[in-house]
mmCIF file of C-alpha atoms in Angstrom:
data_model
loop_
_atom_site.group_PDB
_atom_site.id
_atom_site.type_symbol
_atom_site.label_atom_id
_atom_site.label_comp_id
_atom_site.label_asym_id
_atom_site.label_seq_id
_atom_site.Cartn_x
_atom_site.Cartn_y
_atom_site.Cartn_z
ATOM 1 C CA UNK A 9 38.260 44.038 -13.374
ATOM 2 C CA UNK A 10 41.378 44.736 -11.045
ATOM 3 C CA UNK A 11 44.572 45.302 -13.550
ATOM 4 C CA UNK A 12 47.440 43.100 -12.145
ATOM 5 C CA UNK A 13 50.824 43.082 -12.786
ATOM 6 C CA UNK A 14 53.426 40.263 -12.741
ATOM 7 C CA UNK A 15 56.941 39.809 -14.054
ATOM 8 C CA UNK A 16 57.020 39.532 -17.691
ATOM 9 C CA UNK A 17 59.121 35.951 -17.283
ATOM 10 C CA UNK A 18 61.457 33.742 -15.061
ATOM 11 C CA UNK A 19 63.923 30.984 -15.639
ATOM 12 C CA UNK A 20 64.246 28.216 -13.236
ATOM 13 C CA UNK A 21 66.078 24.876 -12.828
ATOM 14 C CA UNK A 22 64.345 21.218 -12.711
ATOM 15 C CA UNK A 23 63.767 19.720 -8.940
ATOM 16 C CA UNK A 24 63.458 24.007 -8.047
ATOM 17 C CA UNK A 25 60.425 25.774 -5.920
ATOM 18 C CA UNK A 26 59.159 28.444 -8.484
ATOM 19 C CA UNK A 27 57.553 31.758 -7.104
ATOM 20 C CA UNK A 28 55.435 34.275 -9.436
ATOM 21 C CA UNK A 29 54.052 37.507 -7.470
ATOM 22 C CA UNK A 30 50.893 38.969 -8.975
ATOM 23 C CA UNK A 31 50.288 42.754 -8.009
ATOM 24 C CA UNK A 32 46.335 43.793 -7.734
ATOM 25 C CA UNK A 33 46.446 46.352 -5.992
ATOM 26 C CA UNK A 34 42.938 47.520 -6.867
ATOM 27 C CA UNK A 35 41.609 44.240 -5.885
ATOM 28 C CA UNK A 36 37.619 44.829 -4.719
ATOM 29 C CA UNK A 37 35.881 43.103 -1.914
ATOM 30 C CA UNK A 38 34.218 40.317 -3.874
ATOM 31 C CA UNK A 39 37.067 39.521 -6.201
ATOM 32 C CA UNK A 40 38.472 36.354 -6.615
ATOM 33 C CA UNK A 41 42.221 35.615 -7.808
ATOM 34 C CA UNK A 42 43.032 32.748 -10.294
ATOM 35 C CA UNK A 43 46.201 31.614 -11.901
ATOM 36 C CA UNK A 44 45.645 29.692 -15.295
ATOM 37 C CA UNK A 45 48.543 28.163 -17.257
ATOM 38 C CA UNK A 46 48.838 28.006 -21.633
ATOM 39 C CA UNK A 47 51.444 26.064 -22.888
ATOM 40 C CA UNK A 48 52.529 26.724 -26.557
ATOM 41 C CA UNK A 49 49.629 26.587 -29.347
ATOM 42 C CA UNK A 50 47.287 25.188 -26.574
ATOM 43 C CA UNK A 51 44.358 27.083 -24.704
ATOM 44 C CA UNK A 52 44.891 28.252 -21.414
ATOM 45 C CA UNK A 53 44.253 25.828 -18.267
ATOM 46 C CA UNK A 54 42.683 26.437 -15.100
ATOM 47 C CA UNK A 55 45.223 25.686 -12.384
ATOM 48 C CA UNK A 56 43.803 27.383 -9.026
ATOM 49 C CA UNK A 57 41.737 29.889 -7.675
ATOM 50 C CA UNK A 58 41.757 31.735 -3.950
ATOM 51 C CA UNK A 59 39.995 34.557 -1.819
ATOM 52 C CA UNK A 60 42.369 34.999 1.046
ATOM 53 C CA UNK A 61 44.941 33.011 3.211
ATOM 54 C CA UNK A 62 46.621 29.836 1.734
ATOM 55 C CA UNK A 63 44.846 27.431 -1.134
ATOM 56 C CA UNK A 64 46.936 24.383 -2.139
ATOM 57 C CA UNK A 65 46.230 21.626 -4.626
ATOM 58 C CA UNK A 66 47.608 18.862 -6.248
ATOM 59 C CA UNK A 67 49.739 20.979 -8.718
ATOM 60 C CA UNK A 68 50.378 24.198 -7.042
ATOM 61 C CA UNK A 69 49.285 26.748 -3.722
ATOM 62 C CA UNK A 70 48.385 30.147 -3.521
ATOM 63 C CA UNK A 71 49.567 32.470 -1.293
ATOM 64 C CA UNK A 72 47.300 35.597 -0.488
ATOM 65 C CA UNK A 73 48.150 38.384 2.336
ATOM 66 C CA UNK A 74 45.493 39.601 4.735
ATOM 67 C CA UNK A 75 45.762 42.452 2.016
ATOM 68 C CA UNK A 76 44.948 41.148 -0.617
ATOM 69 C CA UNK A 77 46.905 42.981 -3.150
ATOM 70 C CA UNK A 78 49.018 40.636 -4.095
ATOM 71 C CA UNK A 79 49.199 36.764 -4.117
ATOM 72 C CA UNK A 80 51.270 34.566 -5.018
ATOM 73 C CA UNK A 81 51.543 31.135 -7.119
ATOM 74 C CA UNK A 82 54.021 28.899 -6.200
ATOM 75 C CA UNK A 83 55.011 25.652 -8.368
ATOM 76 C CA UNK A 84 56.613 22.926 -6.326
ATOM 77 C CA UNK A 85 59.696 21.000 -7.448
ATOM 78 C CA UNK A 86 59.060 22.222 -11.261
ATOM 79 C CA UNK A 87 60.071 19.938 -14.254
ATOM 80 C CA UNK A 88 60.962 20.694 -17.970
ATOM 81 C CA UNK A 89 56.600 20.184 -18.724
ATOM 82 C CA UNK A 90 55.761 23.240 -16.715
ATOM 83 C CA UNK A 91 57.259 25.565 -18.975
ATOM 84 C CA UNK A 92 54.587 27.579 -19.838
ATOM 85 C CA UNK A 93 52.734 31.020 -19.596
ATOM 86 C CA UNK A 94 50.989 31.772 -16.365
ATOM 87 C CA UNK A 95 48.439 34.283 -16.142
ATOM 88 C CA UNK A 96 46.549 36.083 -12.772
ATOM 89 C CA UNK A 97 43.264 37.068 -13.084
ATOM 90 C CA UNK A 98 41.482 38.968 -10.671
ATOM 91 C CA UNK A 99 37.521 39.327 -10.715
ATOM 92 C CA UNK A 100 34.291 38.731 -9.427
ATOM 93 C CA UNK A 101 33.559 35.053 -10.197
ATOM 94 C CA UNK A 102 29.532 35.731 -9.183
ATOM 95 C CA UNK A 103 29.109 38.478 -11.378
ATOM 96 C CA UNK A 104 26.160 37.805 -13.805
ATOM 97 C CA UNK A 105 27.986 40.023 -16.640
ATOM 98 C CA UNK A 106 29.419 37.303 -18.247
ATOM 99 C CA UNK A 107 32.168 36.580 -16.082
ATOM 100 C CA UNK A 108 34.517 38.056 -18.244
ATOM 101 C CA UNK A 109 38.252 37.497 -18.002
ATOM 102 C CA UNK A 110 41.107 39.461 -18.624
ATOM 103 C CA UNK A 111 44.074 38.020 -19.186
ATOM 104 C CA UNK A 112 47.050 40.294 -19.622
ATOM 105 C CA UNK A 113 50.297 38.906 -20.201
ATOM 106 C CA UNK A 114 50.996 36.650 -18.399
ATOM 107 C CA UNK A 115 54.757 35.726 -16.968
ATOM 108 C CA UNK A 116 56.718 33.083 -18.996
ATOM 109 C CA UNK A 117 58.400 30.370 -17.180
ATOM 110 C CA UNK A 118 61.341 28.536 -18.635
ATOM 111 C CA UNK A 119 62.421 25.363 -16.592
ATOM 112 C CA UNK A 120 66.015 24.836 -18.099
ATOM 113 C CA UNK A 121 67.353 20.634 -17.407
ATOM 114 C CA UNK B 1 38.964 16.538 -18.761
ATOM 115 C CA UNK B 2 36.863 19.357 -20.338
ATOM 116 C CA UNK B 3 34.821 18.466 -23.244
ATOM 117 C CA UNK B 4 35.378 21.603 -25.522
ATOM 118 C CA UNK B 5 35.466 21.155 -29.707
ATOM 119 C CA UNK B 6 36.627 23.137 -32.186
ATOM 120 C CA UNK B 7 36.989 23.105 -35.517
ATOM 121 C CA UNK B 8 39.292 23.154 -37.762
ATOM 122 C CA UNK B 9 42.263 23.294 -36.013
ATOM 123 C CA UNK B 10 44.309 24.754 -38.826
ATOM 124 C CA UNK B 11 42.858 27.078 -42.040
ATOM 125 C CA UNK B 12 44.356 28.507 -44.461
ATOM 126 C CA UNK B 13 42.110 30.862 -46.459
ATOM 127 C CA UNK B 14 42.228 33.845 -49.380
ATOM 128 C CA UNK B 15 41.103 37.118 -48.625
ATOM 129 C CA UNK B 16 37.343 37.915 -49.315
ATOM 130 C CA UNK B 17 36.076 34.049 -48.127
ATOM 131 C CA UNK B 18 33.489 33.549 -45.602
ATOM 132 C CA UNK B 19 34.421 31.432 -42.939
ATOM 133 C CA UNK B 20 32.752 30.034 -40.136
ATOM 134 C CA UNK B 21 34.711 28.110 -36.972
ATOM 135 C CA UNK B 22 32.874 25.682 -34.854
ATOM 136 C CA UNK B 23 33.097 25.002 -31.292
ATOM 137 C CA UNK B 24 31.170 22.808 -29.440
ATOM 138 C CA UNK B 25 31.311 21.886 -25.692
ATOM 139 C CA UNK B 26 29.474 18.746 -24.211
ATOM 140 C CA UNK B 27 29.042 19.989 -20.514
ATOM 141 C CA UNK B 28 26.051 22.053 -20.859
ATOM 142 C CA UNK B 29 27.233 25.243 -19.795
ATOM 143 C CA UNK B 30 25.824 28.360 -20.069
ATOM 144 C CA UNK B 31 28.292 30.524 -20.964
ATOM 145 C CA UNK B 32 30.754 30.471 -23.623
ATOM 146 C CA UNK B 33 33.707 32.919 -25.077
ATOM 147 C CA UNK B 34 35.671 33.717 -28.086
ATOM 148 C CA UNK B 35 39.000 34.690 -27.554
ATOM 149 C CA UNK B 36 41.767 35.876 -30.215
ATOM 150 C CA UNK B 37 45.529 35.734 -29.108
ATOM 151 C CA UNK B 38 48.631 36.472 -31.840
ATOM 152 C CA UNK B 39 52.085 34.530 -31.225
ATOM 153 C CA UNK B 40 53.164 35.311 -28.564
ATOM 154 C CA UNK B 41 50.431 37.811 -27.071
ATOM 155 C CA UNK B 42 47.909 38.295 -24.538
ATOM 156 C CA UNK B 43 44.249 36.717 -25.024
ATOM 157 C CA UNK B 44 41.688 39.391 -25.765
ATOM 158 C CA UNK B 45 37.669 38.009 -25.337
ATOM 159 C CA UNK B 46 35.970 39.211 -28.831
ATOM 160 C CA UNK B 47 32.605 37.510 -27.849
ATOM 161 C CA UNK B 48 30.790 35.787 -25.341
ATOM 162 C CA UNK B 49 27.369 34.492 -24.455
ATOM 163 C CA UNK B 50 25.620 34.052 -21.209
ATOM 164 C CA UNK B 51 23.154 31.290 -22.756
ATOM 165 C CA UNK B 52 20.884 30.505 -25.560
ATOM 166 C CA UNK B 53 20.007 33.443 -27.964
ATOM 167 C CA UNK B 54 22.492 35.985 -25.951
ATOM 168 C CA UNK B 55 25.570 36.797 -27.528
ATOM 169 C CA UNK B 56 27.451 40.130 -26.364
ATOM 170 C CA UNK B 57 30.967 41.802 -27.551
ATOM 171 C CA UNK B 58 34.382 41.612 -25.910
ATOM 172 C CA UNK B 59 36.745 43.979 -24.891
ATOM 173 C CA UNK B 60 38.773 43.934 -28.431
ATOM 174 C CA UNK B 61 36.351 45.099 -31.157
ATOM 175 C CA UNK B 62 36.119 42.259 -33.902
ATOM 176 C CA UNK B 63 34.430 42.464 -37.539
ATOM 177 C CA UNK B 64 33.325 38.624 -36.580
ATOM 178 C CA UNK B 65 30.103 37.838 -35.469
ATOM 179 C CA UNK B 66 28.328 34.536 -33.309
ATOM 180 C CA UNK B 67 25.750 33.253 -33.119
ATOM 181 C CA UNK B 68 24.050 30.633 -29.979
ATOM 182 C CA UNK B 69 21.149 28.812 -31.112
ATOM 183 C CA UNK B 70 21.944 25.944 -29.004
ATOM 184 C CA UNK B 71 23.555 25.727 -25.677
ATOM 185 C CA UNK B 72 26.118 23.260 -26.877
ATOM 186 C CA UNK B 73 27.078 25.594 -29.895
ATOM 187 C CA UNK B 74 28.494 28.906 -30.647
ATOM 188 C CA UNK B 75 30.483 28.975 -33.859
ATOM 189 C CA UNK B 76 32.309 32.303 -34.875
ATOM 190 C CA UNK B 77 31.840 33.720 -38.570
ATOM 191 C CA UNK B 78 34.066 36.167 -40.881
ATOM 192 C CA UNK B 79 32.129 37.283 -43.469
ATOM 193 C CA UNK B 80 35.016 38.455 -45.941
ATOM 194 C CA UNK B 81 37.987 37.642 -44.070
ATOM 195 C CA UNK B 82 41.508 39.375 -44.304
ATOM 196 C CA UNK B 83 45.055 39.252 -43.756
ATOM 197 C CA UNK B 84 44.648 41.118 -40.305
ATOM 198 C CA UNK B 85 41.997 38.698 -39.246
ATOM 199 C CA UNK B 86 45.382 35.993 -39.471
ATOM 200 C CA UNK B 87 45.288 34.935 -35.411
ATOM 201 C CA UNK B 88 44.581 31.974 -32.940
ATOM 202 C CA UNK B 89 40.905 31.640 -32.026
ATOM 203 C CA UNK B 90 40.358 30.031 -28.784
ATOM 204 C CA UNK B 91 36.804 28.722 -27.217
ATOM 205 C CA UNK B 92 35.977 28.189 -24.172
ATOM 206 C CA UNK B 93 33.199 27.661 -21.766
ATOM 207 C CA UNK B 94 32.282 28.277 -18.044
ATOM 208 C CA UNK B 95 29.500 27.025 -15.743
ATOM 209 C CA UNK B 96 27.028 29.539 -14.363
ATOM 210 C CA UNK B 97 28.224 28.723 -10.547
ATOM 211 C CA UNK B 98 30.616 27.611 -8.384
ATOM 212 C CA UNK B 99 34.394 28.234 -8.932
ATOM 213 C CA UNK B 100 33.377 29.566 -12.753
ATOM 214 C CA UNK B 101 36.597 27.818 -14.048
ATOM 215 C CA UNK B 102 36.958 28.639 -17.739
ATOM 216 C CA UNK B 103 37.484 25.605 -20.087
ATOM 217 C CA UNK B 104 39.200 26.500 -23.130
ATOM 218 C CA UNK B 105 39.266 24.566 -26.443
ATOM 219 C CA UNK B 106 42.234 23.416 -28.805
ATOM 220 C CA UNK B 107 41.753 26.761 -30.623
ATOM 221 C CA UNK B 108 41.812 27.511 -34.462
ATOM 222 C CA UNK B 109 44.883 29.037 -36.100
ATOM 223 C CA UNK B 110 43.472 30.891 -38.593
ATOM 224 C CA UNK B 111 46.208 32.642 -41.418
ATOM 225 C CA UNK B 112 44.375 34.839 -44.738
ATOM 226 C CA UNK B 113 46.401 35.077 -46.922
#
């Protein structure tokens, strides 16, 4: 799997726009990148998954460069609940080895009021 | 919402007991993980299975072992557990296509005293 590297954590303000940058720059043709979020004594969450270009859903988009080796989540208009850990993964989804994921260590948000 | 079990949520335990933790997910998927994760820490996989009667290890060597009988199933086992085996246990689950979005369980803190 492609390591990645993303800030260790981040403060931001309630009502704010927050940005984390994942680094992969090893990232292979067939790899996928997804961002999963783990609150506090809870498993971690799936929150989006991309290829290339722009993904958005209903809690966050994904920004990927022609590149590839780097993407990043952004978290619109954050509120005190998304405090949390957010991890990038970067792998081969259709890989028949188990689709094993490695997590790292994530970047930890803090929304401050 | 995913439909991932386990159980207990919470044991406390002396060192040299056998203990067995349970997780059980209701979506039929094929493939299923173990993952351990101290306060605080990354998530390393210790186990995972691609289906019924295949079990393989993780990245992070474990003395635990599994065990998948049934595809709903795969319960994790200590046989003489020990202080250093004091972690979170997370469970998850993944389908065999599509996006391959990981559902994670509740998890198990685990502390050997």
């Amino acid at each position: 799997l492609a390591k990645t590297t993303q800030p260790i954590s981040m403060d931001s303000y309630e009502g704010q726009e927050v940005n984390i940058t994942c680094s992969h720059n090893n990232i292979a043709t067939n790899d996928y990148i997804t961002w999963y979020q783990q609150f506090p004594s809870q498993g971690p969450r799936f929150i989006i998954q991309g290829y290339k270009t722009k993904v958005t859903n209903e809690v966050a988009s994904l920004f990927i460069p022609a590149d590839r080796k780097s993407s990043t989540l952004s978290l619109p208009r954050v509120s005190l609940s998304d405090t949390a850990v957010y991890y990038c993964l970067v792998g081969d989804i259709n890989k028949a080895a188990g689709n094993k994921l490695t997590f790292g260590g994530g970047t930890r948000v803090l929304v401050k009021p | 919402e995913a439909d991932i079990y386990q159980t207990p949520r919470y044991l406390v335990i002396g060192t040299g007991k056998k203990i067995t933790l349970e997780c059980s997910q209701t979506m039929g998927h094929d493939k299923m993980y173990w993952y351990q994760q101290d306060p605080g820490m990354e998530l390393h996989l210790i186990h995972y299975s691609y289906g019924v009667n295949s079990t393989e290890k993780g990245d992070l060597s474990s003395e635990s072992t599994v065990s998948r009988i049934r595809t709903e199933h795969f319960p994790l086992t200590l046989e003489s557990a020990r202080p250093s085996h004091t972690s979170q246990y997370l469970c998850a689950s993944s389908d065999r296509g599509g996006l391959n979005e990981q559902f994670f369980g509740p998890g198990t803190r685990l502390t050997v005293l």
